Amino acid sequence: MAEKIHLTTPVYYVNAEPHLGHTYTTVVVDTLARFHRSMGRDVFFLTGTDEHGDKIARASEAKNQDPKQYAEGVSRIFRSTWDTCGISYDHFMRTTDDYHVAFVREVLQKVHDAGDIYFGEYGGRYCVGCERFYADRELVDGKCPDHKTEPEWIAEENYFFRMSRYQDALLAHLEANPELITPVGYRNEVLGLLREPIGDLCISRPKSRLTWGIELPFDDRYVCYVWFDALINYLSALRHARPDDWEAYWAGAHHFIAKDILKPHSVFWPTMLMAAGIPVYRALHVHGYWTMDESKISKSLGNVIRPLDMRERFGMDGFRYFMLRDMAFGSDSSFTEKAFVERFNADLANGIGNLVSRVLSMQHKYFEGRVQAINEDTERVADHTLEQAFVEAETRAIAALERTMPHVALEEIWKAVAACNKYIVEMEPFKLWKDDEQKPRVGAVLHVLCDALRHLARLLAPFMPETSAKIATLLGAEAGRLADPAPPWRRSFCPGHLVGQPERLFPRIEIEVDEVAK
Ligand code: MSP
């Protein structure tokens, strides 16, 4: 039976519309979902929206709407944005969905019955933006490091989850599973957090202060803290959508987040799972921030890049390529239009776009678009060298994707693109054509290049699905899945097979650098 994998994005807050940061995580997970499917694995790809809590209540007040109606509107924008962008999610969940609310209450009751939730008083500095209390040592000049605002002092009676009880078990689990949190820098950060007492977690909000939340099953004067509610989405939606075999998917659960929400995912969530008697997820993959002028891109800072604008201006695949290639997964990356345009023109317009149109043009110019036969007389060592470049690119790209390093996988694939260009330069088909005796060799060179393009379509499918399909259509061939045996190299087209007319896949972006550098 196919291996089951559960891939998740965070559930996004509905106080902002989708921007570059949300789109990056979603596109990474989409790429991996397509990759795993292409490897023959059974994927459940979950995304959705986080709709309860202070932050949303305040955002809806500012718009004079009731929170339910407000959340509904923004959630719909997220969903339709991902649809327009071609994101291949299997389920879109909302934390206001009935099945989720019911399951959160079930978990709360279970943990309460087991004695891991108690009532007590607490005072602390609370950041509304982050929806969490901050210890003084976590603040920078008395302000939240992310929102650059001073947290409010809040003191009240609340319910607490005995998180501290699971601290040793969490540390032991992390030590026994070196791949639980990657890249390793984030694992070390969590090990650092676990060197200090993690304390207990306040998991309720009195209704006198906040009503927009899930009511506690054991005290109707309180609603559930939004993080305790939101983290459970990863399980509630899976159980709802895959009721018969959710446990098999859960055994392959991979969460993807940025570093802003490392602590809830690495400390709150695994201890909550332990208390609920559910195995800890398989892996947490953490990436860095997209920044602009040194600041994290976020709605609150107003430096927003909208996915639909980028798609409209440059095409979705160009935008996907830039995000996946430019950010080393785990590190921060700064977004400038200049960097975008330069990479687009170099790697896409001049790189792969030019390669595809050159090969098809020659095929039409010399052979009226018909692929020629290859035989022992017409093949050369260089053909095998090019084949080897593709075999290596495939092996290395797969290994990089298995380790969640899409930027490395693309770098490897572009080495194969460079190998094709080198092959054309060295074979000089335009010169050979002048010699009648060499014409069959020109046919063989172009056949090898059509094979290379076909292979490229197969390798690009997870990253740039539209481009992959386009190349395959132009060749009149299937791109194929990575799980299938590699397509036969050279001679994979029947002699006489007709390929499509050359097309510009990625027209060069002509914008003055000074203008876009702003
Ligand atoms: N609702 C919580 C998550 C709950 S998950 C159980 C939340 N939502 S959020 O809308 O603020 O989204 C945060 C996530 O969006 C980050 O972890 C990351 O996936 C993505 N990003 C938002 N801004 C980002 C950048 N500037 N850079 C990279 N990714 C960022 O937190």
Coordinates of C-alpha atoms and ligand atoms in Angstrom, one line a residue:
M1 CA 0.0 0.0 0.0
A2 CA 1.2 3.5 -0.8
E3 CA 2.9 5.3 2.1
K4 CA 0.6 8.0 3.6
I5 CA 1.7 11.5 4.3
H6 CA 0.0 14.4 6.0
L7 CA 1.3 17.8 5.0
T8 CA 0.2 21.0 6.6
T9 CA 0.5 24.8 6.3
P10 CA -0.3 26.9 9.4
V11 CA -4.0 27.9 9.5
Y12 CA -3.7 31.6 8.6
Y13 CA -5.2 34.4 10.7
V14 CA -8.0 36.1 8.9
N15 CA -7.0 39.6 10.0
A16 CA -4.9 40.0 6.8
E17 CA -5.2 39.0 3.2
P18 CA -2.6 36.5 1.7
H19 CA 0.8 38.0 1.2
L20 CA 4.2 36.8 0.1
G21 CA 4.9 35.1 3.5
H22 CA 1.7 33.0 3.5
T23 CA 2.2 32.2 -0.2
Y24 CA 5.7 31.0 0.3
T25 CA 4.8 28.4 3.0
T26 CA 1.7 27.3 0.9
V27 CA 3.8 27.0 -2.3
V28 CA 6.5 25.0 -0.5
V29 CA 3.9 22.6 0.8
D30 CA 2.2 22.4 -2.6
T31 CA 5.6 21.6 -4.2
L32 CA 6.2 18.8 -1.7
A33 CA 2.6 17.5 -2.0
R34 CA 3.1 17.3 -5.8
F35 CA 6.5 15.7 -5.3
H36 CA 5.3 13.0 -2.9
R37 CA 2.3 12.3 -5.2
S38 CA 4.7 12.0 -8.1
M39 CA 6.7 9.5 -6.0
G40 CA 3.5 7.4 -5.7
R41 CA 2.7 8.4 -2.1
D42 CA -0.7 9.0 -0.7
V43 CA -0.8 12.7 0.3
F44 CA -3.3 14.6 2.5
F45 CA -2.5 18.3 2.0
L46 CA -4.2 20.5 4.6
T47 CA -4.5 24.3 4.8
G48 CA -7.0 26.7 6.1
T49 CA -7.8 29.7 8.3
D50 CA -7.5 30.5 12.1
E51 CA -10.6 32.5 13.0
H52 CA -11.0 32.9 16.7
G53 CA -9.4 35.1 19.3
D54 CA -8.6 38.6 20.3
K55 CA -6.9 39.6 17.2
I56 CA -9.8 38.7 14.9
A57 CA -12.4 40.1 17.4
R58 CA -10.5 43.4 17.2
A59 CA -10.1 43.4 13.5
S60 CA -13.8 42.8 13.0
E61 CA -14.7 45.6 15.4
A62 CA -12.5 47.9 13.4
K63 CA -14.6 47.0 10.4
N64 CA -17.9 47.2 12.2
Q65 CA -18.7 43.7 11.4
D66 CA -19.6 40.7 13.5
P67 CA -16.6 38.4 13.9
K68 CA -18.3 35.4 12.2
Q69 CA -19.2 37.4 9.1
Y70 CA -15.9 39.1 9.0
A71 CA -13.9 35.8 9.3
E72 CA -16.1 34.2 6.6
G73 CA -15.2 37.0 4.2
V74 CA -11.4 36.8 4.7
S75 CA -11.4 33.0 4.8
R76 CA -13.1 33.0 1.4
I77 CA -10.3 35.3 0.1
F78 CA -7.6 32.9 1.3
R79 CA -9.4 29.9 -0.3
S80 CA -10.1 31.6 -3.6
T81 CA -6.5 32.9 -3.7
W82 CA -5.1 29.4 -3.3
D83 CA -7.6 28.2 -5.9
T84 CA -6.6 30.8 -8.4
C85 CA -2.9 30.1 -7.7
G86 CA -3.5 26.4 -8.5
I87 CA -2.6 25.2 -5.0
S88 CA -3.4 21.4 -4.8
Y89 CA -4.7 21.3 -1.3
D90 CA -6.9 18.3 -0.4
H91 CA -8.9 20.0 2.4
F92 CA -9.4 23.7 3.4
M93 CA -10.3 23.9 7.1
R94 CA -11.7 26.7 9.1
T95 CA -11.4 26.7 12.9
T96 CA -15.0 27.8 13.0
D97 CA -16.1 24.5 11.3
D98 CA -18.4 22.4 13.5
Y99 CA -16.3 19.3 13.4
H100 CA -13.3 21.3 14.7
V101 CA -15.2 23.0 17.5
A102 CA -16.5 19.6 18.7
F103 CA -13.1 18.0 18.6
V104 CA -11.4 20.8 20.4
R105 CA -14.0 20.5 23.2
E106 CA -13.4 16.7 23.3
V107 CA -9.7 17.2 23.7
L108 CA -10.2 19.8 26.4
Q109 CA -12.5 17.5 28.3
K110 CA -10.1 14.6 28.0
V111 CA -7.1 16.6 29.2
H112 CA -9.2 18.1 32.0
D113 CA -10.5 14.7 33.1
A114 CA -6.9 13.4 33.2
G115 CA -6.1 16.2 35.7
D116 CA -3.9 18.2 33.3
I117 CA -6.0 21.3 33.4
Y118 CA -6.4 23.4 36.6
F119 CA -7.8 26.8 37.7
G120 CA -5.6 29.6 38.9
E121 CA -4.7 33.2 38.8
Y122 CA -2.2 34.8 36.4
G123 CA -0.8 38.2 35.5
G124 CA 1.5 38.8 32.6
R125 CA 2.4 41.0 29.6
Y126 CA 0.2 40.0 26.7
C127 CA 0.8 40.9 23.0
V128 CA -2.5 40.9 21.1
G129 CA -0.7 40.6 17.8
C130 CA 0.9 37.3 18.8
E131 CA -2.0 36.3 21.1
R132 CA 0.4 35.3 23.8
F133 CA 2.0 36.3 27.1
Y134 CA 5.6 37.3 27.0
A135 CA 8.3 36.9 29.7
D136 CA 10.2 40.1 30.3
R137 CA 13.4 38.6 29.0
E138 CA 11.7 37.9 25.6
L139 CA 10.9 41.6 25.0
V140 CA 13.2 44.0 23.2
D141 CA 13.2 47.5 24.9
G142 CA 10.0 46.4 26.6
K143 CA 8.3 45.7 23.2
C144 CA 7.2 42.6 21.3
P145 CA 10.1 41.8 18.9
D146 CA 7.7 41.0 16.0
H147 CA 5.0 43.7 16.4
K148 CA 7.2 46.4 18.0
T149 CA 4.4 47.3 20.3
E150 CA 4.3 47.3 24.1
P151 CA 2.4 44.3 25.4
E152 CA -0.5 45.0 27.8
W153 CA -0.4 43.9 31.5
I154 CA -3.3 41.5 32.0
A155 CA -4.2 39.8 35.3
E156 CA -7.1 37.4 35.7
E157 CA -8.3 34.0 36.9
N158 CA -7.9 31.3 34.2
Y159 CA -7.5 27.7 33.4
F160 CA -4.0 26.3 32.9
F161 CA -2.6 23.3 31.0
R162 CA 0.0 21.5 33.0
M163 CA 2.6 21.8 30.3
S164 CA 5.5 21.6 32.7
R165 CA 4.6 18.0 33.5
Y166 CA 5.6 17.0 30.0
Q167 CA 8.9 19.0 29.8
D168 CA 11.2 16.0 30.4
A169 CA 9.2 13.7 28.1
L170 CA 9.5 16.4 25.3
L171 CA 13.2 16.8 25.8
A172 CA 13.7 13.0 25.7
H173 CA 11.5 12.8 22.5
L174 CA 13.5 15.5 20.8
E175 CA 16.8 13.9 21.8
A176 CA 15.7 10.5 20.5
N177 CA 14.5 12.0 17.2
P178 CA 17.2 14.2 15.7
E179 CA 15.0 14.9 12.6
L180 CA 12.0 16.0 14.5
I181 CA 12.7 19.7 14.0
T182 CA 14.7 20.9 11.0
P183 CA 16.8 22.7 9.9
V184 CA 19.1 22.0 12.9
G185 CA 19.4 25.6 14.0
Y186 CA 15.7 25.6 15.0
R187 CA 16.1 22.3 16.8
N188 CA 18.9 23.9 18.8
E189 CA 16.7 26.8 19.6
V190 CA 14.0 24.5 21.0
L191 CA 16.6 22.6 23.0
G192 CA 17.6 26.0 24.4
L193 CA 14.0 26.7 25.4
L194 CA 13.8 23.4 27.1
R195 CA 16.9 24.2 29.3
E196 CA 14.6 26.7 31.2
P197 CA 11.4 25.7 32.9
I198 CA 8.6 25.9 30.3
G199 CA 5.9 26.5 32.9
D200 CA 2.2 25.9 32.4
L201 CA 0.1 27.3 29.6
C202 CA -2.9 29.6 30.2
I203 CA -5.5 28.1 27.9
S204 CA -8.6 30.1 28.6
R205 CA -9.9 33.7 28.3
P206 CA -12.8 35.0 30.4
K207 CA -15.9 35.8 28.4
S208 CA -16.0 39.2 30.2
R209 CA -12.9 40.1 28.0
L210 CA -13.4 37.9 24.9
T211 CA -16.4 36.0 23.6
W212 CA -15.1 35.1 20.2
G213 CA -13.8 31.6 20.8
I214 CA -14.7 28.0 21.6
E215 CA -16.5 27.7 25.0
L216 CA -14.7 25.4 27.5
P217 CA -16.8 22.2 28.0
F218 CA -16.3 22.4 31.8
D219 CA -16.9 26.1 32.4
D220 CA -19.1 28.3 30.2
R221 CA -17.7 31.5 31.6
Y222 CA -14.6 30.9 29.5
V223 CA -13.5 30.4 25.9
C224 CA -10.5 28.5 24.8
Y225 CA -7.1 30.3 24.2
V226 CA -6.8 30.6 20.4
W227 CA -3.5 28.7 20.1
F228 CA -4.9 25.6 22.0
D229 CA -7.8 25.7 19.6
A230 CA -5.8 26.4 16.4
L231 CA -3.1 23.7 16.8
I232 CA -5.7 21.0 17.1
N233 CA -6.8 21.8 13.5
Y234 CA -4.0 19.5 12.2
L235 CA -5.9 16.6 13.8
S236 CA -9.5 17.6 13.7
A237 CA -9.5 18.2 9.9
L238 CA -7.6 15.0 9.2
R239 CA -10.0 12.9 11.3
H240 CA -13.0 14.6 9.7
A241 CA -11.7 14.2 6.1
R242 CA -10.1 10.7 6.5
P243 CA -12.2 9.1 9.3
D244 CA -11.1 5.5 8.5
D245 CA -7.4 5.9 8.2
W246 CA -6.4 9.2 9.8
E247 CA -4.0 7.4 12.1
A248 CA -1.9 6.1 9.2
Y249 CA -1.7 9.7 7.8
W250 CA -0.9 11.1 11.2
A251 CA 2.1 8.7 11.5
G252 CA 3.4 10.7 8.5
A253 CA 2.5 14.2 9.7
H254 CA 4.8 17.0 8.5
H255 CA 4.1 20.5 9.6
F256 CA 5.6 23.6 7.8
I257 CA 5.8 26.9 9.5
A258 CA 8.0 30.1 9.7
K259 CA 10.1 30.7 12.7
D260 CA 7.6 33.2 14.2
I261 CA 5.5 30.3 15.5
L262 CA 8.2 27.9 16.5
K263 CA 7.4 27.9 20.2
P264 CA 3.7 26.9 19.9
H265 CA 4.6 24.2 17.4
S266 CA 7.6 22.8 19.2
V267 CA 6.5 23.2 22.9
F268 CA 2.7 23.7 23.2
W269 CA 1.6 21.3 20.5
P270 CA 3.8 18.2 21.3
T271 CA 3.0 18.5 25.0
M272 CA -0.7 18.8 24.2
L273 CA -0.5 15.7 22.1
M274 CA 1.2 13.8 24.9
A275 CA -1.5 14.9 27.4
A276 CA -4.2 13.8 24.9
G277 CA -2.5 10.4 24.4
I278 CA -1.8 11.0 20.7
P279 CA 1.7 10.4 19.2
V280 CA 3.8 13.5 18.4
Y281 CA 3.9 14.5 14.7
R282 CA 6.6 13.1 12.6
A283 CA 8.4 16.4 11.6
L284 CA 8.3 20.1 11.9
H285 CA 10.0 22.1 9.1
V286 CA 10.8 25.7 9.9
H287 CA 11.7 28.4 7.4
G288 CA 12.9 32.0 7.8
Y289 CA 11.2 35.3 7.0
W290 CA 10.8 37.2 3.8
T291 CA 11.9 40.7 4.6
M292 CA 11.7 44.0 2.8
D293 CA 14.1 46.7 3.9
E294 CA 15.2 44.5 6.8
S295 CA 11.7 44.1 8.3
K296 CA 9.5 41.0 8.2
I297 CA 6.8 41.3 5.6
S298 CA 3.5 41.5 7.4
K299 CA 0.2 43.2 7.3
S300 CA 0.9 45.2 10.4
L301 CA 4.1 46.7 8.9
G302 CA 2.3 47.5 5.6
N303 CA 5.0 46.2 3.3
V304 CA 2.7 43.7 1.4
I305 CA 3.3 41.7 -1.8
R306 CA 0.1 40.1 -3.1
P307 CA 0.3 36.7 -4.7
L308 CA -2.5 37.5 -7.2
D309 CA -0.7 40.7 -8.4
M310 CA 2.5 38.8 -8.9
R311 CA 0.6 36.1 -10.8
E312 CA -1.1 38.6 -12.9
R313 CA 2.1 40.5 -13.8
F314 CA 4.6 37.6 -14.2
G315 CA 2.7 34.3 -14.2
M316 CA 2.3 31.9 -11.3
D317 CA 5.2 29.7 -12.3
G318 CA 7.6 32.6 -12.5
F319 CA 6.6 33.7 -9.0
R320 CA 6.8 30.1 -7.7
Y321 CA 10.2 29.7 -9.1
F322 CA 11.5 32.9 -7.6
M323 CA 10.2 32.0 -4.1
L324 CA 11.4 28.4 -4.1
R325 CA 14.8 29.2 -5.6
D326 CA 15.7 32.5 -3.9
M327 CA 14.9 31.5 -0.3
A328 CA 17.3 28.9 1.3
F329 CA 14.7 27.0 3.3
G330 CA 15.4 27.9 6.9
S331 CA 17.1 31.3 6.3
D332 CA 15.7 34.7 5.8
S333 CA 15.5 36.2 2.3
S334 CA 14.9 39.8 1.4
F335 CA 12.5 40.5 -1.4
T336 CA 13.3 43.2 -4.0
E337 CA 11.7 43.5 -7.4
K338 CA 15.2 43.9 -8.8
A339 CA 16.3 40.5 -7.5
F340 CA 13.0 39.1 -8.9
V341 CA 13.5 40.5 -12.3
E342 CA 17.1 39.5 -12.5
R343 CA 16.4 35.9 -11.6
F344 CA 13.4 35.7 -13.8
N345 CA 15.3 37.0 -16.8
A346 CA 18.4 34.9 -16.2
D347 CA 17.0 31.6 -15.2
L348 CA 13.6 31.6 -16.9
A349 CA 13.6 33.9 -20.0
N350 CA 17.2 33.2 -21.0
G351 CA 17.5 29.8 -19.3
I352 CA 14.8 27.3 -19.7
G353 CA 12.4 29.5 -21.9
N354 CA 15.1 30.1 -24.5
L355 CA 16.2 26.4 -24.4
V356 CA 12.7 25.1 -25.2
S357 CA 12.1 27.6 -28.0
R358 CA 15.6 27.0 -29.5
V359 CA 15.1 23.2 -29.7
L360 CA 11.6 23.4 -31.2
S361 CA 12.7 26.1 -33.7
M362 CA 15.5 23.9 -34.9
Q363 CA 13.3 20.9 -35.1
H364 CA 10.9 22.9 -37.3
K365 CA 13.5 24.7 -39.3
Y366 CA 15.5 21.5 -40.2
F367 CA 12.9 18.7 -40.1
E368 CA 9.5 20.4 -40.4
G369 CA 8.9 19.6 -36.7
R370 CA 9.4 15.8 -37.1
V371 CA 11.7 14.0 -34.7
Q372 CA 14.3 11.9 -36.5
A373 CA 15.6 8.4 -35.8
I374 CA 18.8 7.8 -33.8
N375 CA 20.9 4.8 -34.7
E376 CA 24.4 3.5 -33.9
D377 CA 25.9 5.6 -36.7
T378 CA 24.4 8.8 -35.5
E379 CA 24.9 8.6 -31.7
R380 CA 27.9 10.0 -29.9
V381 CA 29.5 10.0 -26.4
A382 CA 28.3 13.5 -25.8
D383 CA 24.7 12.2 -25.9
H384 CA 25.5 9.9 -23.0
T385 CA 27.1 12.7 -21.1
L386 CA 24.0 14.8 -21.3
E387 CA 21.9 11.8 -20.2
Q388 CA 24.2 11.4 -17.2
A389 CA 23.6 15.1 -16.3
F390 CA 19.9 14.4 -16.1
V391 CA 20.3 11.2 -14.1
E392 CA 22.4 13.1 -11.6
A393 CA 20.0 16.0 -11.5
E394 CA 17.1 13.7 -10.8
T395 CA 18.8 11.8 -8.0
R396 CA 20.0 15.0 -6.3
A397 CA 16.7 16.9 -6.8
I398 CA 14.8 14.0 -5.2
A399 CA 17.3 13.8 -2.3
A400 CA 17.0 17.6 -1.7
L401 CA 13.2 17.4 -1.7
E402 CA 13.2 14.5 0.8
R403 CA 15.2 16.9 3.0
T404 CA 12.9 19.9 2.4
M405 CA 15.4 21.9 0.4
P406 CA 13.5 23.0 -2.7
H407 CA 16.2 25.7 -3.4
V408 CA 18.9 23.0 -3.7
A409 CA 16.6 20.8 -5.9
L410 CA 16.1 23.7 -8.3
E411 CA 19.8 24.4 -8.4
E412 CA 20.5 20.8 -9.4
I413 CA 17.8 20.9 -12.1
W414 CA 19.3 24.1 -13.5
K415 CA 22.6 22.3 -13.9
A416 CA 20.9 20.0 -16.3
V417 CA 19.5 23.0 -18.2
A418 CA 23.1 24.3 -18.4
A419 CA 24.2 20.9 -19.7
C420 CA 21.7 21.2 -22.5
N421 CA 23.0 24.6 -23.5
K422 CA 26.6 23.3 -23.4
Y423 CA 25.6 20.4 -25.6
I424 CA 24.1 22.7 -28.2
V425 CA 27.2 24.9 -28.2
E426 CA 29.4 21.9 -28.6
M427 CA 27.4 20.0 -31.1
E428 CA 26.8 23.1 -33.3
P429 CA 23.8 21.7 -35.1
F430 CA 23.5 24.9 -37.2
K431 CA 27.1 24.3 -38.6
L432 CA 26.6 20.5 -39.1
W433 CA 23.5 21.3 -41.1
K434 CA 25.6 22.8 -43.8
D435 CA 27.3 19.5 -44.5
D436 CA 24.8 17.1 -46.2
E437 CA 26.5 14.0 -44.7
Q438 CA 26.0 15.3 -41.2
K439 CA 22.2 15.9 -41.6
P440 CA 21.3 12.6 -39.9
R441 CA 23.5 13.6 -36.9
V442 CA 21.6 16.9 -36.6
G443 CA 18.4 14.8 -36.5
A444 CA 19.9 12.7 -33.7
V445 CA 21.1 15.8 -31.7
L446 CA 17.6 17.3 -31.8
H447 CA 16.1 13.9 -30.8
V448 CA 18.4 13.9 -27.8
L449 CA 17.4 17.4 -26.9
C450 CA 13.7 16.6 -27.2
D451 CA 14.3 13.7 -24.8
A452 CA 16.1 16.2 -22.5
L453 CA 13.1 18.6 -22.6
R454 CA 10.7 15.7 -21.8
H455 CA 12.8 14.8 -18.8
L456 CA 12.9 18.4 -17.8
A457 CA 9.1 18.5 -17.8
R458 CA 9.0 15.5 -15.5
L459 CA 11.6 17.1 -13.1
L460 CA 9.9 20.5 -13.0
A461 CA 6.3 19.2 -12.4
P462 CA 6.3 19.7 -8.6
F463 CA 7.8 23.2 -8.8
M464 CA 6.3 24.7 -11.9
P465 CA 3.2 22.6 -12.8
E466 CA 2.0 24.8 -15.7
T467 CA 5.4 25.0 -17.3
S468 CA 5.9 21.3 -17.0
A469 CA 2.5 20.6 -18.7
K470 CA 3.2 23.2 -21.3
I471 CA 6.5 21.6 -22.3
A472 CA 5.0 18.2 -22.4
T473 CA 2.1 19.5 -24.6
L474 CA 4.6 21.2 -27.0
L475 CA 6.5 17.9 -27.2
G476 CA 3.3 15.9 -27.6
A477 CA 4.5 13.6 -24.9
E478 CA 3.6 12.7 -21.3
A479 CA 5.9 14.3 -18.6
G480 CA 5.5 11.1 -16.4
R481 CA 5.7 10.7 -12.6
L482 CA 8.9 10.4 -10.7
A483 CA 7.8 7.0 -9.4
D484 CA 7.7 5.6 -12.9
P485 CA 10.9 4.2 -14.3
A486 CA 12.8 7.1 -15.9
P487 CA 11.7 7.5 -19.6
P488 CA 14.0 5.7 -22.0
W489 CA 16.8 8.0 -22.9
R490 CA 17.4 8.9 -26.5
R491 CA 15.0 7.3 -29.0
S492 CA 12.0 7.9 -26.8
F493 CA 10.1 9.5 -29.7
C494 CA 9.0 7.5 -32.7
P495 CA 10.7 8.8 -35.8
G496 CA 8.3 11.2 -37.6
H497 CA 6.7 12.3 -34.3
L498 CA 5.5 15.9 -34.8
V499 CA 6.4 18.5 -32.1
G500 CA 4.6 21.9 -31.5
Q501 CA 5.7 25.3 -32.8
P502 CA 8.2 27.2 -30.5
E503 CA 6.6 29.5 -28.0
R504 CA 8.0 32.0 -25.6
L505 CA 7.4 30.4 -22.2
F506 CA 8.8 33.3 -20.2
P507 CA 9.0 36.6 -22.1
R508 CA 11.8 38.8 -20.7
I509 CA 10.7 41.4 -18.2
E510 CA 11.8 44.7 -19.5
I511 CA 11.7 47.1 -16.6
E512 CA 14.4 49.7 -15.8
V513 CA 16.4 48.4 -12.9
D514 CA 16.3 51.9 -11.2
E515 CA 12.6 51.9 -11.4
V516 CA 12.2 48.4 -9.9
A517 CA 14.9 48.8 -7.3
K518 CA 12.6 51.1 -5.2
Ligands
MSP1 N1 -2.8 31.5 13.0 C1 -1.4 31.4 13.3 C2 -1.0 30.0 13.0 C3 -1.7 28.9 13.7 S1 -1.1 27.3 13.1 C4 -1.9 26.2 14.2 C5 -0.6 32.4 12.5 N2 -1.1 32.9 11.4 S2 -0.4 33.9 10.4 O1 -1.4 34.3 9.5 O2 0.2 35.0 11.2 O3 0.6 33.1 9.6 C6 1.9 32.9 10.1 C7 2.6 32.1 9.0 O4 2.5 32.7 7.8 C8 4.1 31.9 9.3 O5 4.5 30.9 10.1 C9 4.6 31.6 7.8 O6 4.1 30.3 7.5 C10 3.7 32.6 7.1 N3 4.4 33.9 7.1 C11 3.8 35.1 7.4 N4 4.6 36.1 7.2 C12 5.8 35.6 6.8 C13 7.0 36.2 6.3 N5 7.2 37.5 6.3 N6 8.0 35.4 5.9 C14 7.8 34.0 5.8 N7 6.7 33.5 6.2 C15 5.7 34.2 6.8 O7 0.5 32.6 12.9

